[in-house]
Structure formats: structure tokens, C-alpha cells
Amino acid sequence: MTNRKTPEQWQALVRQQSESELTVTAFCRKYKLAISCFYTHKKKSKQQSSFTQAVVTTASAPPIPAQQPVIKLETKIGDLIFPAQIPPQIIIDVIKGLQS
């Protein structure tokens, strides 16, 4: 009777091997795993973990003191306020980013 492992168990084994000081061959021998199966699941694990989900959070920028001159851009998404000393290329990049 074969002892089938779930994808989660294989992920744990792949992680355990990478954290151990054992080679794949030694690890597979120790845990009685087929080397070909281990490599198959290791490849699947890498393919699944290559994507990182981004999380968007909203944060407010610290207020700019009123005595400093500012550049204010009014947009559909809200007002953008930059210090007057900001390099023009940064403002251009922000505007291009808003257009996409």
C-alpha cells in the first residue's frame, strides 16, 4: 500500500530539506522518499511560490509644514502635494503612473 502525501506535506518536506544540512539524496534516503518524486514536488513548489501577492494599503503622508512652498496637483483620485524643491522628474513619473 502506497503512502500518498498531500501537496502541503510535500511543501513541508521540500522546506525541511532546504533547511537541513542534508543533500537531497541523503534526505530522501533518511525519509524513504523517491528522489524523482522529491524533485517533481520541489519543482512544483517553486512554480507555485514564484508569485507574491501584493497588498495595497492606504497611508497618509506626513503633513508638509505650511511655511514651506508646495506644488499642489488636483486629480480625480485626490490632491497630490509635493514640496516645491522636488525634482521635476518625480512629478512627471507620478503623472505618467496615474495615466496608466
Coordinates of C-alpha atoms in Angstrom, one line a residue:
M1 CA 0.0 0.0 0.0
T2 CA 1.4 3.4 -1.0
N3 CA 1.6 6.3 1.4
R4 CA 0.5 9.3 -0.6
K5 CA 1.4 12.7 0.6
T6 CA -0.7 15.8 0.2
P7 CA 0.8 18.9 -1.6
E8 CA 1.1 20.6 1.8
Q9 CA 3.1 17.6 3.1
W10 CA 5.4 17.8 0.1
Q11 CA 5.9 21.5 0.6
A12 CA 6.8 20.9 4.2
L13 CA 9.3 18.2 3.1
V14 CA 10.9 20.4 0.5
R15 CA 11.2 23.2 3.1
Q16 CA 12.6 20.8 5.7
Q17 CA 15.2 19.5 3.2
S18 CA 16.3 23.0 2.3
E19 CA 16.7 23.9 5.9
S20 CA 18.6 20.8 6.8
E21 CA 22.2 20.2 6.0
L22 CA 21.4 17.0 4.1
T23 CA 21.8 16.6 0.4
V24 CA 18.6 15.7 -1.5
T25 CA 19.8 12.1 -1.8
A26 CA 20.6 11.8 1.9
F27 CA 17.3 13.4 2.9
C28 CA 15.3 11.1 0.6
R29 CA 17.1 8.1 1.9
K30 CA 16.5 9.1 5.5
Y31 CA 12.8 9.7 5.0
K32 CA 12.3 6.8 2.4
L33 CA 11.3 9.1 -0.4
A34 CA 11.8 8.5 -4.1
I35 CA 14.3 11.1 -5.4
S36 CA 12.4 11.6 -8.6
C37 CA 9.2 12.4 -6.7
F38 CA 11.0 14.8 -4.4
Y39 CA 12.4 16.7 -7.4
T40 CA 9.0 16.8 -9.0
H41 CA 7.4 18.3 -6.0
K42 CA 10.3 20.6 -5.4
K43 CA 9.8 22.0 -8.9
K44 CA 6.0 22.3 -8.3
S45 CA 6.7 24.1 -5.1
K46 CA 9.0 26.7 -6.8
Q47 CA 6.4 27.3 -9.6
Q48 CA 3.7 27.9 -7.0
S49 CA 5.8 30.2 -4.8
S50 CA 7.2 32.4 -7.6
F51 CA 4.2 34.7 -7.4
T52 CA 3.9 37.1 -4.5
Q53 CA 0.6 38.7 -3.9
A54 CA 0.8 42.4 -3.3
V55 CA -1.3 44.0 -0.6
V56 CA -2.4 47.6 -1.2
T57 CA -2.7 49.7 1.9
T58 CA -3.5 53.4 2.3
A59 CA -1.3 55.6 4.3
S60 CA -1.3 59.3 4.6
A61 CA 1.9 61.2 4.1
P62 CA 3.1 63.4 6.9
P63 CA 1.8 66.9 6.6
I64 CA 4.1 69.4 5.0
P65 CA 4.5 72.5 7.2
A66 CA 2.5 75.4 5.9
Q67 CA 5.5 77.8 5.8
Q68 CA 7.2 75.7 3.0
P69 CA 6.2 76.4 -0.6
V70 CA 4.4 73.4 -2.2
I71 CA 3.2 72.2 -5.6
K72 CA -0.4 71.1 -5.5
L73 CA -2.0 68.9 -8.2
E74 CA -5.7 68.2 -8.1
T75 CA -6.6 64.8 -9.6
K76 CA -9.7 62.6 -9.8
I77 CA -8.2 60.5 -7.0
G78 CA -7.4 63.4 -4.8
D79 CA -5.0 66.2 -4.3
L80 CA -1.2 65.5 -4.6
I81 CA 1.0 67.8 -2.7
F82 CA 4.7 67.9 -3.3
P83 CA 7.4 70.1 -1.7
A84 CA 8.4 72.9 -4.1
Q85 CA 12.0 71.6 -4.2
I86 CA 11.1 68.2 -5.6
P87 CA 12.9 67.3 -8.8
P88 CA 10.5 67.7 -11.8
Q89 CA 11.2 64.1 -13.0
I90 CA 9.5 62.7 -9.9
I91 CA 6.3 64.7 -10.6
I92 CA 6.5 63.6 -14.3
D93 CA 6.8 59.9 -13.2
V94 CA 3.8 60.3 -10.8
I95 CA 1.7 61.8 -13.6
K96 CA 2.7 59.0 -16.0
G97 CA 1.9 56.4 -13.4
L98 CA -1.6 57.9 -12.9
Q99 CA -2.3 57.7 -16.6
S100 CA -1.6 54.0 -16.8

